[in-house]
Amino acid sequence: MKLFITNPIGQREYLNIAASTRQELANYVGSHWFTFHGNQYHVHQVVAAADSTNETTSGALIGGLIGLLGGPIGVLIGGTVGGVIGNTNDRSEIEKVNYFNRSTV
């Protein structure tokens, strides 16, 4: 999960901070207001977004490659297991993003 603010010219600027809620973010920066690149922001202006990686696809590919050692059945089993694990990671990431974005101070 990445945290970002939208600057005055409408561009996303990503924060190098990890927080699961806006209250945790406020505790980390020491206030509900903070300065970033010369501009003042409130923690309510911070938004979480999921990382752009797709764990389901990469998990299925890696599992399939490992499964090559077991032949065609190994590819199917490895790809399926890898895809399931990756999909679980994707869902977990989305839940974290939604939890942060619903949080208040």
mmCIF file of N, CA and C in Angstrom, residues 5-8 11 13-14 24 26-27 30 34 41 51 53 78 84-85 90 95 99:
data_model
loop_
_atom_site.group_PDB
_atom_site.id
_atom_site.type_symbol
_atom_site.label_atom_id
_atom_site.label_comp_id
_atom_site.label_asym_id
_atom_site.label_seq_id
_atom_site.Cartn_x
_atom_site.Cartn_y
_atom_site.Cartn_z
ATOM 1 N N ILE A 5 -0.602 12.198 -1.419
ATOM 2 C CA ILE A 5 -1.422 13.403 -1.388
ATOM 3 C C ILE A 5 -1.475 13.918 -2.819
ATOM 4 N N THR A 6 -2.473 14.737 -3.101
ATOM 5 C CA THR A 6 -2.554 15.388 -4.407
ATOM 6 C C THR A 6 -2.087 16.822 -4.201
ATOM 7 N N ASN A 7 -1.019 17.211 -4.902
ATOM 8 C CA ASN A 7 -0.444 18.536 -4.702
ATOM 9 C C ASN A 7 -1.319 19.608 -5.365
ATOM 10 N N PRO A 8 -1.001 20.886 -5.164
ATOM 11 C CA PRO A 8 -1.835 21.969 -5.698
ATOM 12 C C PRO A 8 -2.000 21.958 -7.221
ATOM 13 N N GLN A 11 -1.078 16.700 -9.063
ATOM 14 C CA GLN A 11 -0.249 15.509 -9.216
ATOM 15 C C GLN A 11 -0.175 14.747 -7.902
ATOM 16 N N GLU A 13 1.687 12.861 -5.047
ATOM 17 C CA GLU A 13 3.016 12.821 -4.448
ATOM 18 C C GLU A 13 2.968 11.763 -3.354
ATOM 19 N N TYR A 14 3.812 10.745 -3.511
ATOM 20 C CA TYR A 14 3.800 9.616 -2.591
ATOM 21 C C TYR A 14 4.638 9.903 -1.356
ATOM 22 N N GLU A 24 -2.859 6.841 13.025
ATOM 23 C CA GLU A 24 -1.472 6.368 13.110
ATOM 24 C C GLU A 24 -0.547 7.308 12.337
ATOM 25 N N ALA A 26 -1.100 10.531 11.826
ATOM 26 C CA ALA A 26 -1.003 11.762 12.627
ATOM 27 C C ALA A 26 -0.031 11.574 13.783
ATOM 28 N N ASN A 27 -0.072 10.421 14.416
ATOM 29 C CA ASN A 27 0.881 10.136 15.498
ATOM 30 C C ASN A 27 2.305 10.117 14.966
ATOM 31 N N GLY A 30 3.304 13.662 14.116
ATOM 32 C CA GLY A 30 3.259 14.506 15.294
ATOM 33 C C GLY A 30 2.131 15.511 15.337
ATOM 34 N N PHE A 34 0.703 18.597 8.450
ATOM 35 C CA PHE A 34 2.123 18.387 8.160
ATOM 36 C C PHE A 34 2.491 19.122 6.880
ATOM 37 N N TYR A 41 -0.641 20.143 4.536
ATOM 38 C CA TYR A 41 -1.690 19.160 4.286
ATOM 39 C C TYR A 41 -2.240 18.664 5.612
ATOM 40 N N ASP A 51 -0.540 -1.064 -4.338
ATOM 41 C CA ASP A 51 0.609 -1.149 -5.229
ATOM 42 C C ASP A 51 0.134 -1.672 -6.574
ATOM 43 N N THR A 53 1.321 -3.774 -8.517
ATOM 44 C CA THR A 53 1.675 -5.142 -8.860
ATOM 45 C C THR A 53 0.462 -6.042 -8.778
ATOM 46 N N GLY A 78 1.182 -26.219 -9.695
ATOM 47 C CA GLY A 78 2.004 -25.074 -9.280
ATOM 48 C C GLY A 78 1.376 -23.750 -9.666
ATOM 49 N N VAL A 84 -3.553 -18.806 -6.351
ATOM 50 C CA VAL A 84 -4.361 -18.663 -5.136
ATOM 51 C C VAL A 84 -3.617 -17.843 -4.090
ATOM 52 N N ILE A 85 -2.351 -18.135 -3.908
ATOM 53 C CA ILE A 85 -1.551 -17.381 -2.930
ATOM 54 C C ILE A 85 -1.457 -15.912 -3.341
ATOM 55 N N ASP A 90 -3.365 -10.065 -3.026
ATOM 56 C CA ASP A 90 -4.063 -8.936 -3.651
ATOM 57 C C ASP A 90 -5.247 -8.492 -2.802
ATOM 58 N N GLU A 95 -7.907 -4.739 1.148
ATOM 59 C CA GLU A 95 -8.517 -4.541 2.462
ATOM 60 C C GLU A 95 -7.761 -3.488 3.270
ATOM 61 N N TYR A 99 -9.309 0.045 4.505
ATOM 62 C CA TYR A 99 -9.277 0.331 5.946
ATOM 63 C C TYR A 99 -8.680 1.714 6.193
#
